[in-house]
Amino acid sequence: MASPTSQRTNKFTTLRLRFLMIMLLCHTPHESKLFSANQNHQKIFSPPPPPQQQQQDSNPHAAFDTLDLDGHFSFQNTAHASRDFGNRFFFRPAAVLHPKSVSDIASTVKHVYEMGPLSGLTVAARGHGHSLQGQSQADGGIVVNMESLTRRPSQGHLRGGGGGRYVDVSGGELWIDVLKETLKQGLAPKSWTDYLHLTVGGTLSNGGISGQAFRHGPQINNVQQLEVVTGKGEVVTCSEKQNAELFFSVLGGLGQFGIITRARISLEAAPDMVRWIRVLYSDFSKFSTDQEHLISLDESFDYIEGFVIINRTGLLNNWRSSFHPKDPVQASQFVSDGKTLYCLEVAKYYNSHHDDALLQQIQGLLSKLHFITSTLFVSEVSYLGFLDRVHVAEMKLREQGLWEVPHPWLCLFIPGSKMDQFASQVFGSIVTDSSNGPILIYALNQSKYLILSHQYDQFQQQKERTPT
């Protein structure tokens, strides 16, 4: 997620942006300051201390014995905090903080700040450990285990009001748990990531994109308020109208402006069921045109996503375990001839007792598309089952020993006007049939994604008008 300033600069560059996420296919250098799309991260950077200072601080116990905490530090069992989902970099911290209160985090960060740059200590917030290049690690520093700081949403504030329906949740809470608790009230957050076993603070520090982002914007567009521990150890509540500069900096700020300890998330009425549809294309231009057509409609699918398939024998047969071809005879006759295929994945939400109007609407939307007619696959699943679909795939990979492997992921924002050229060069020549990582393509309405920049513009204008 770019800074508010760079968002404003690019605001009128293109009508739409297409978000391309390439996973397991690309390698990024260690020096890169890229952050995972899934990790709440905050480091206080300081220059290396001189040798005498390093010797003085070799015992981390002494440096933090004076802190009065509700939680505790772990100085021995720190190995788990030296790795992350990227599984490529391993930096062992001097200690792991297991906070039981926000004040634990604030006291620790403040203490490190007051120790000054000569301490050489860094602080990194670790949620579910889904950073990719060691960003949630702190070599010889302090890792804050954010999952120790949880408060079930049912114990928070699940209610409506002047700002609409919302829920207050801990920054260390997993999105899957937020979903399960809000569903008990018939409500749910509006925008998601594909994988829900991530912390709230983690995805909000990055952006949070899935197939709902074309309509609601990323997750950071659906936050009413934050509680943040700053780099000085101050606990600050911020929103669009209160401490707005911090609010807009922290959302998508890659953890460089503070640690998110609480978030107020906007909610909407939750559906019961999902009609989940996949169709295939052999022509990228048709795939791209259809994707952009769907996100431009006022009445469209509720979820729109896509992915690239370096085709393998038996793909459609694998889908039949959870999807049903509209025409089984035609589907069995489809042969890809080893071509690169593009899958458009869409979904329509509904309640259990839907009427024929829903089916007619879906059929009307599909009739305008240009997919290979024999590759229409449909499934009906629960709303919870649909949103948690990637976790099911995770369990299968874990059983095969294929989850704890290196994940050199790369996320790119590409203007819609450049996508055909990009696809031709990358999918047509660089990516080969030996590539086995997923390639996801999200079409985004730029106007939805840059709501934050519009709000930030208003804040800046108000600031300029205010006498100093």
Coordinates of C-alpha atoms in Angstrom, one line a residue:
M1 CA 0.0 0.0 0.0
A2 CA 1.5 3.3 -1.1
S3 CA 1.6 6.3 1.2
P4 CA -1.3 8.8 1.1
T5 CA 1.0 11.3 -0.7
S6 CA 1.9 8.9 -3.5
Q7 CA -1.8 7.9 -3.7
R8 CA -2.7 11.4 -4.4
T9 CA 0.0 11.7 -7.1
N10 CA -1.3 8.7 -8.9
K11 CA -5.0 9.4 -8.3
F12 CA -5.8 10.4 -11.9
T13 CA -3.2 8.3 -13.7
T14 CA -5.7 5.5 -14.7
L15 CA -9.4 4.9 -14.4
R16 CA -8.8 1.5 -12.9
L17 CA -6.0 -0.5 -11.5
R18 CA -5.6 -4.2 -11.8
F19 CA -3.9 -5.9 -8.9
L20 CA -1.7 -8.8 -9.9
M21 CA -0.3 -11.1 -7.2
I22 CA 2.4 -13.5 -8.2
M23 CA 3.2 -16.1 -5.6
L24 CA 5.9 -18.7 -5.4
L25 CA 7.2 -17.6 -8.8
C26 CA 9.3 -14.6 -8.1
H27 CA 12.3 -13.9 -5.9
T28 CA 12.9 -10.5 -4.1
P29 CA 16.2 -9.5 -2.6
H30 CA 16.8 -9.5 1.1
E31 CA 17.5 -5.8 1.2
S32 CA 14.0 -5.0 -0.1
K33 CA 11.8 -3.1 2.3
L34 CA 8.7 -4.9 0.9
F35 CA 6.3 -6.1 3.6
S36 CA 4.0 -9.1 3.6
A37 CA 0.4 -8.5 2.7
N38 CA -0.5 -10.4 5.8
Q39 CA 1.6 -9.2 8.7
N40 CA 1.4 -6.4 11.3
H41 CA 4.9 -5.1 11.4
Q42 CA 6.7 -2.4 13.3
K43 CA 10.3 -1.9 13.8
I44 CA 12.2 0.8 15.5
F45 CA 15.4 1.0 13.5
S46 CA 18.6 2.2 15.0
P47 CA 22.3 2.1 13.9
P48 CA 24.5 -0.8 15.1
P49 CA 26.0 -0.1 18.6
P50 CA 29.7 0.1 19.1
P51 CA 31.4 -3.0 20.5
Q52 CA 31.4 -1.9 24.1
Q53 CA 27.7 -1.2 23.9
Q54 CA 27.0 -4.6 22.4
Q55 CA 28.8 -6.2 25.3
Q56 CA 26.9 -4.2 27.8
D57 CA 23.5 -5.2 26.3
S58 CA 24.4 -8.9 25.8
N59 CA 22.1 -9.8 28.6
P60 CA 18.5 -8.8 27.6
H61 CA 17.1 -9.8 31.0
A62 CA 18.7 -6.8 32.7
A63 CA 17.4 -4.3 30.2
F64 CA 13.8 -5.2 30.8
D65 CA 13.7 -6.4 34.5
T66 CA 12.3 -3.0 35.6
L67 CA 9.2 -3.2 33.5
D68 CA 5.9 -4.0 35.3
L69 CA 3.9 -6.2 32.9
D70 CA 0.6 -8.0 32.8
G71 CA 2.2 -10.5 30.4
H72 CA 5.8 -11.7 30.3
F73 CA 9.0 -11.9 28.3
S74 CA 10.4 -15.2 27.0
F75 CA 14.2 -15.3 26.7
Q76 CA 14.6 -19.0 26.0
N77 CA 11.8 -20.2 23.8
T78 CA 12.3 -17.8 20.9
A79 CA 13.0 -20.1 18.0
H80 CA 9.4 -19.8 16.6
A81 CA 9.8 -16.1 16.3
S82 CA 12.9 -16.5 14.1
R83 CA 10.9 -17.7 11.1
D84 CA 7.9 -16.7 9.1
F85 CA 5.7 -17.8 6.2
G86 CA 8.3 -16.8 3.6
N87 CA 10.5 -19.5 5.2
R88 CA 13.6 -17.9 3.7
F89 CA 15.1 -15.8 6.4
F90 CA 15.8 -16.7 10.0
F91 CA 16.7 -14.1 12.6
R92 CA 16.5 -15.0 16.3
P93 CA 15.3 -12.3 18.7
A94 CA 16.8 -11.7 22.1
A95 CA 13.3 -12.0 23.6
V96 CA 9.6 -12.4 22.8
L97 CA 7.0 -10.3 24.5
H98 CA 3.7 -12.1 25.3
P99 CA 1.5 -9.1 26.1
K100 CA -1.7 -9.4 28.1
S101 CA -2.5 -5.7 27.8
V102 CA -1.9 -2.8 25.5
S103 CA 0.2 -1.2 28.2
D104 CA 2.6 -4.1 28.0
I105 CA 3.4 -3.2 24.4
A106 CA 3.5 0.5 25.1
S107 CA 5.8 0.1 28.1
T108 CA 8.2 -2.1 26.1
V109 CA 8.3 0.2 23.0
K110 CA 8.8 3.2 25.2
H111 CA 11.6 1.5 27.1
V112 CA 13.4 0.7 23.9
Y113 CA 12.9 4.2 22.6
E114 CA 14.3 5.7 25.8
M115 CA 17.3 3.4 25.7
G116 CA 18.4 5.3 22.6
P117 CA 20.0 4.3 19.3
L118 CA 23.1 3.0 20.9
S119 CA 21.2 0.0 22.2
G120 CA 20.9 -1.4 18.7
L121 CA 17.5 -2.9 19.6
T122 CA 14.7 -3.3 17.2
V123 CA 11.0 -4.1 17.9
A124 CA 8.9 -6.1 15.5
A125 CA 5.2 -7.0 15.9
R126 CA 4.4 -10.6 14.9
G127 CA 0.8 -11.6 14.2
H128 CA 0.3 -15.0 12.7
G129 CA 3.8 -14.9 11.2
H130 CA 2.8 -14.4 7.6
S131 CA 5.6 -12.0 6.6
L132 CA 7.7 -13.1 3.7
Q133 CA 11.2 -11.7 4.2
G134 CA 11.7 -11.7 7.9
Q135 CA 9.8 -8.4 8.5
S136 CA 8.2 -9.9 11.6
Q137 CA 11.6 -10.9 12.9
A138 CA 14.0 -8.9 15.0
D139 CA 17.6 -10.0 14.9
G140 CA 18.8 -9.8 18.5
G141 CA 15.8 -7.5 19.3
I142 CA 12.3 -7.8 20.7
V143 CA 9.4 -9.6 18.9
V144 CA 5.9 -8.8 20.2
N145 CA 3.6 -11.8 19.9
M146 CA 0.4 -10.0 19.0
E147 CA -1.7 -13.1 19.2
S148 CA -1.3 -13.0 23.0
L149 CA -3.3 -9.8 22.9
T150 CA -6.7 -11.1 21.9
R151 CA -10.2 -10.1 22.9
R152 CA -13.0 -12.0 21.3
P153 CA -15.3 -9.7 19.2
S154 CA -18.2 -10.9 21.3
Q155 CA -16.6 -9.2 24.2
G156 CA -16.1 -6.0 22.3
H157 CA -18.7 -3.7 20.8
L158 CA -20.9 -5.4 18.2
R159 CA -23.5 -2.8 17.5
G160 CA -24.8 0.0 15.3
G161 CA -24.8 3.7 15.8
G162 CA -24.1 6.9 14.1
G163 CA -21.2 5.4 12.2
G164 CA -23.2 2.3 11.2
R165 CA -22.7 -1.3 12.4
Y166 CA -19.2 -2.1 13.6
V167 CA -17.1 -4.4 15.8
D168 CA -14.1 -3.5 18.0
V169 CA -11.4 -6.2 17.8
S170 CA -7.9 -6.6 19.0
G171 CA -5.1 -6.2 16.5
G172 CA -3.9 -9.7 17.4
E173 CA -7.3 -11.3 16.6
L174 CA -7.5 -13.6 13.6
W175 CA -10.0 -12.6 10.9
I176 CA -11.5 -16.1 10.9
D177 CA -12.5 -15.6 14.6
V178 CA -13.9 -12.2 13.8
L179 CA -16.0 -13.7 11.1
K180 CA -17.3 -16.5 13.3
E181 CA -18.3 -14.2 16.1
T182 CA -20.0 -11.6 14.0
L183 CA -21.9 -14.3 12.1
K184 CA -23.6 -15.1 15.4
Q185 CA -25.3 -11.7 15.1
G186 CA -26.0 -12.1 11.4
L187 CA -23.3 -9.6 10.5
A188 CA -19.8 -9.7 8.9
P189 CA -17.0 -7.4 7.7
K190 CA -17.4 -6.2 4.1
S191 CA -13.9 -6.8 2.7
W192 CA -11.6 -9.8 3.2
T193 CA -8.4 -11.4 2.2
D194 CA -8.4 -14.8 0.5
Y195 CA -6.9 -16.4 3.6
L196 CA -8.5 -15.6 6.9
H197 CA -6.0 -17.1 9.4
L198 CA -4.2 -13.7 9.6
T199 CA -4.3 -11.0 12.3
V200 CA -6.4 -7.9 12.0
G201 CA -3.5 -5.6 12.6
G202 CA -1.4 -7.5 10.1
T203 CA -3.7 -7.1 7.1
L204 CA -4.6 -3.5 8.0
S205 CA -0.9 -2.6 8.1
N206 CA -0.7 -3.7 4.5
G207 CA -4.0 -3.3 2.7
G208 CA -6.1 -6.4 2.6
I209 CA -7.3 -7.4 -0.8
S210 CA -9.6 -10.1 -2.1
G211 CA -12.5 -10.5 -4.5
Q212 CA -14.7 -8.0 -2.7
A213 CA -12.3 -5.1 -3.1
F214 CA -13.7 -4.0 -6.4
R215 CA -16.9 -3.0 -4.6
H216 CA -15.9 -2.1 -1.0
G217 CA -12.2 -1.3 -1.5
P218 CA -9.5 -3.1 0.5
Q219 CA -9.9 -3.8 4.2
I220 CA -8.2 -0.5 5.1
N221 CA -11.1 1.3 3.5
N222 CA -13.5 -0.3 5.9
V223 CA -12.0 0.9 9.2
Q224 CA -13.7 3.5 11.4
Q225 CA -11.1 3.8 14.2
L226 CA -7.7 2.5 15.4
E227 CA -5.8 2.3 18.6
V228 CA -2.1 2.5 17.9
V229 CA 1.1 2.2 19.9
T230 CA 3.5 4.7 18.3
G231 CA 7.3 4.4 18.0
K232 CA 7.6 6.4 21.2
G233 CA 5.4 4.1 23.2
E234 CA 2.4 6.4 23.2
V235 CA -1.1 4.9 23.0
V236 CA -3.2 6.9 20.6
T237 CA -6.8 6.6 19.3
C238 CA -7.1 7.8 15.8
S239 CA -9.8 8.0 13.1
E240 CA -10.7 10.1 10.0
K241 CA -11.6 13.0 12.3
Q242 CA -9.3 12.4 15.3
N243 CA -5.5 12.3 14.8
A244 CA -6.2 11.8 11.1
E245 CA -2.6 12.0 10.0
L246 CA -1.6 9.0 12.1
F247 CA -4.8 7.1 11.1
F248 CA -4.1 7.5 7.3
S249 CA -0.4 6.7 7.9
V250 CA -0.9 3.5 9.9
L251 CA -3.5 2.0 7.5
G252 CA -1.4 0.4 4.8
G253 CA 1.7 1.9 6.3
L254 CA 3.6 -1.3 6.6
G255 CA 4.0 -0.9 10.4
Q256 CA 6.4 2.0 10.1
F257 CA 4.1 4.4 12.1
G258 CA 3.0 2.2 14.9
I259 CA 1.5 -1.1 16.1
I260 CA -2.2 -1.6 15.7
T261 CA -3.6 -2.8 19.0
R262 CA -7.4 -2.3 18.3
A263 CA -9.5 -1.7 15.2
R264 CA -13.1 -0.7 14.7
I265 CA -14.3 -2.6 11.6
S266 CA -17.4 -1.7 9.6
L267 CA -20.0 -4.5 9.2
E268 CA -22.9 -5.4 6.9
A269 CA -25.6 -8.0 7.0
A270 CA -24.2 -11.5 6.3
P271 CA -25.6 -13.9 3.7
D272 CA -26.1 -17.6 4.4
M273 CA -25.0 -19.1 1.1
V274 CA -22.8 -18.5 -1.9
R275 CA -23.2 -19.6 -5.5
W276 CA -19.5 -20.1 -6.5
I277 CA -18.7 -20.1 -10.2
R278 CA -15.5 -20.7 -12.3
V279 CA -15.1 -20.4 -16.0
L280 CA -12.1 -20.7 -18.2
Y281 CA -10.5 -18.6 -21.0
S282 CA -7.7 -19.4 -23.4
D283 CA -7.5 -15.7 -24.6
F284 CA -6.2 -13.2 -21.9
S285 CA -7.8 -10.2 -23.7
K286 CA -11.3 -11.8 -23.4
F287 CA -10.7 -12.7 -19.8
S288 CA -9.5 -9.2 -19.0
T289 CA -12.3 -7.5 -20.8
D290 CA -14.9 -9.6 -19.0
Q291 CA -13.3 -9.0 -15.6
E292 CA -13.3 -5.2 -16.2
H293 CA -16.9 -5.4 -17.5
L294 CA -18.1 -7.1 -14.3
I295 CA -16.5 -4.7 -11.9
S296 CA -18.0 -1.7 -13.8
L297 CA -21.6 -2.8 -13.2
D298 CA -23.7 -1.5 -10.3
E299 CA -25.4 -4.9 -10.1
S300 CA -22.8 -7.5 -10.4
F301 CA -21.4 -10.5 -8.6
D302 CA -20.3 -10.0 -5.0
Y303 CA -16.9 -11.5 -5.5
I304 CA -14.7 -11.2 -8.6
E305 CA -11.3 -12.7 -8.9
G306 CA -9.1 -14.5 -11.4
F307 CA -6.1 -16.7 -11.7
V308 CA -3.7 -18.0 -14.3
I309 CA -3.4 -21.7 -14.9
I310 CA -0.3 -23.3 -16.4
N311 CA -2.6 -26.1 -17.5
R312 CA -2.1 -29.6 -16.3
T313 CA -3.8 -32.8 -17.2
G314 CA -6.8 -33.5 -15.2
L315 CA -7.5 -30.0 -14.0
L316 CA -11.3 -30.2 -14.7
N317 CA -11.5 -33.6 -13.2
N318 CA -10.0 -32.2 -10.0
W319 CA -12.6 -29.5 -9.9
R320 CA -15.4 -32.0 -10.2
S321 CA -14.8 -32.9 -6.5
S322 CA -16.3 -29.6 -5.5
F323 CA -17.7 -28.0 -8.7
H324 CA -20.3 -29.4 -11.1
P325 CA -20.0 -28.7 -14.9
K326 CA -23.1 -27.2 -16.4
D327 CA -22.8 -29.6 -19.3
P328 CA -20.8 -32.7 -18.2
V329 CA -20.6 -34.1 -21.7
Q330 CA -19.0 -30.9 -23.2
A331 CA -16.8 -30.6 -20.1
S332 CA -15.4 -34.1 -20.6
Q333 CA -14.6 -33.3 -24.2
F334 CA -12.6 -30.1 -23.4
V335 CA -8.9 -30.4 -24.2
S336 CA -6.6 -27.6 -23.3
D337 CA -3.6 -28.9 -25.5
G338 CA -1.3 -27.6 -22.8
K339 CA -2.2 -24.0 -23.3
T340 CA -2.1 -21.3 -20.6
L341 CA -5.6 -20.8 -19.3
Y342 CA -7.2 -18.0 -17.3
C343 CA -9.9 -18.7 -14.8
L344 CA -12.5 -16.1 -13.9
E345 CA -13.9 -16.9 -10.4
V346 CA -17.0 -15.1 -9.3
A347 CA -19.6 -15.6 -6.5
K348 CA -23.1 -14.4 -5.7
Y349 CA -24.2 -14.2 -2.1
Y350 CA -27.7 -15.1 -1.1
N351 CA -29.9 -16.3 1.8
S352 CA -31.1 -19.9 2.0
H353 CA -34.5 -19.2 0.5
H354 CA -33.6 -17.5 -2.7
D355 CA -36.0 -17.1 -5.6
D356 CA -35.7 -17.5 -9.3
A357 CA -34.8 -13.8 -9.7
L358 CA -31.3 -14.6 -8.3
L359 CA -30.7 -17.4 -10.8
Q360 CA -32.0 -15.1 -13.6
Q361 CA -29.6 -12.4 -12.5
I362 CA -26.6 -14.8 -12.5
Q363 CA -27.6 -16.2 -15.9
G364 CA -27.9 -12.6 -17.3
L365 CA -24.4 -11.7 -16.0
L366 CA -22.9 -14.9 -17.5
S367 CA -24.6 -14.5 -20.8
K368 CA -22.5 -11.3 -21.5
L369 CA -19.2 -13.1 -20.9
H370 CA -16.9 -14.7 -23.5
F371 CA -15.6 -17.8 -21.7
I372 CA -15.2 -21.3 -23.1
T373 CA -18.8 -22.6 -22.8
S374 CA -17.8 -26.1 -21.9
T375 CA -15.9 -24.9 -18.8
L376 CA -18.7 -23.4 -16.7
F377 CA -18.4 -24.9 -13.2
V378 CA -20.8 -24.1 -10.3
S379 CA -20.9 -25.0 -6.6
E380 CA -23.1 -23.9 -3.7
V381 CA -21.4 -23.5 -0.4
S382 CA -22.0 -21.8 2.9
Y383 CA -20.8 -18.2 3.3
L384 CA -18.3 -19.3 6.0
G385 CA -17.1 -22.2 3.9
F386 CA -16.5 -20.0 0.9
L387 CA -14.5 -17.4 2.8
D388 CA -12.4 -20.0 4.5
R389 CA -11.8 -22.0 1.3
V390 CA -8.0 -21.4 1.3
H391 CA -7.6 -22.9 4.7
V392 CA -9.0 -26.1 3.3
A393 CA -6.3 -26.1 0.7
E394 CA -3.8 -25.4 3.4
M395 CA -4.7 -28.5 5.3
K396 CA -4.3 -30.6 2.2
L397 CA -0.8 -29.1 1.5
R398 CA 0.2 -29.7 5.2
E399 CA -0.8 -33.3 4.9
Q400 CA 1.5 -33.6 1.9
G401 CA 4.4 -31.8 3.6
L402 CA 4.1 -28.9 1.0
W403 CA 3.2 -26.0 3.3
E404 CA 6.5 -25.4 5.2
V405 CA 8.4 -24.5 2.0
P406 CA 9.9 -21.2 0.8
H407 CA 7.4 -18.7 -0.4
P408 CA 9.1 -16.0 -2.5
W409 CA 5.9 -14.0 -3.3
L410 CA 5.6 -10.7 -5.2
C411 CA 2.6 -8.3 -5.4
L412 CA 2.3 -5.8 -8.2
F413 CA -0.1 -3.0 -9.0
I414 CA -0.4 -2.7 -12.8
P415 CA -2.5 0.0 -14.7
G416 CA -5.3 -1.7 -16.7
S417 CA -3.9 -0.1 -19.9
K418 CA -0.7 -2.1 -19.5
M419 CA -2.1 -5.5 -18.6
D420 CA -2.3 -7.0 -22.1
Q421 CA 1.3 -6.2 -22.7
F422 CA 2.3 -7.5 -19.3
A423 CA 0.3 -10.7 -19.8
S424 CA 1.9 -11.3 -23.2
Q425 CA 5.4 -10.9 -22.0
V426 CA 5.1 -12.7 -18.6
F427 CA 2.4 -15.4 -19.2
G428 CA 3.5 -15.9 -22.8
S429 CA 7.2 -16.3 -22.3
I430 CA 8.6 -16.0 -18.7
V431 CA 6.2 -18.2 -16.9
T432 CA 6.6 -21.9 -18.0
D433 CA 4.8 -25.1 -17.3
S434 CA 7.4 -25.9 -14.6
S435 CA 5.9 -23.0 -12.5
N436 CA 3.7 -24.4 -9.7
G437 CA 2.8 -21.3 -7.7
P438 CA -0.6 -19.6 -7.8
I439 CA -0.9 -16.4 -9.9
L440 CA -3.9 -14.4 -8.8
I441 CA -5.4 -11.5 -10.7
Y442 CA -7.7 -8.9 -9.0
A443 CA -9.5 -6.3 -11.0
L444 CA -10.0 -3.1 -8.8
N445 CA -12.0 0.0 -9.3
Q446 CA -9.4 2.7 -8.6
S447 CA -12.1 5.0 -7.2
K448 CA -12.9 2.4 -4.5
Y449 CA -9.3 1.7 -3.7
L450 CA -8.3 5.4 -3.4
I451 CA -11.1 6.5 -1.0
L452 CA -8.4 6.9 1.6
S453 CA -6.5 9.4 -0.6
H454 CA -9.7 11.4 -1.0
Q455 CA -10.3 11.5 2.7
Y456 CA -6.6 12.4 3.2
D457 CA -7.0 15.3 0.7
Q458 CA -9.8 16.6 2.8
F459 CA -7.7 16.4 6.0
Q460 CA -4.8 18.2 4.3
Q461 CA -7.1 21.0 3.0
Q462 CA -8.6 21.4 6.5
K463 CA -5.1 21.5 8.0
E464 CA -4.0 24.2 5.5
R465 CA -7.0 26.4 6.5
T466 CA -6.3 26.0 10.2
P467 CA -4.3 29.0 11.6
T468 CA -1.0 27.9 13.3

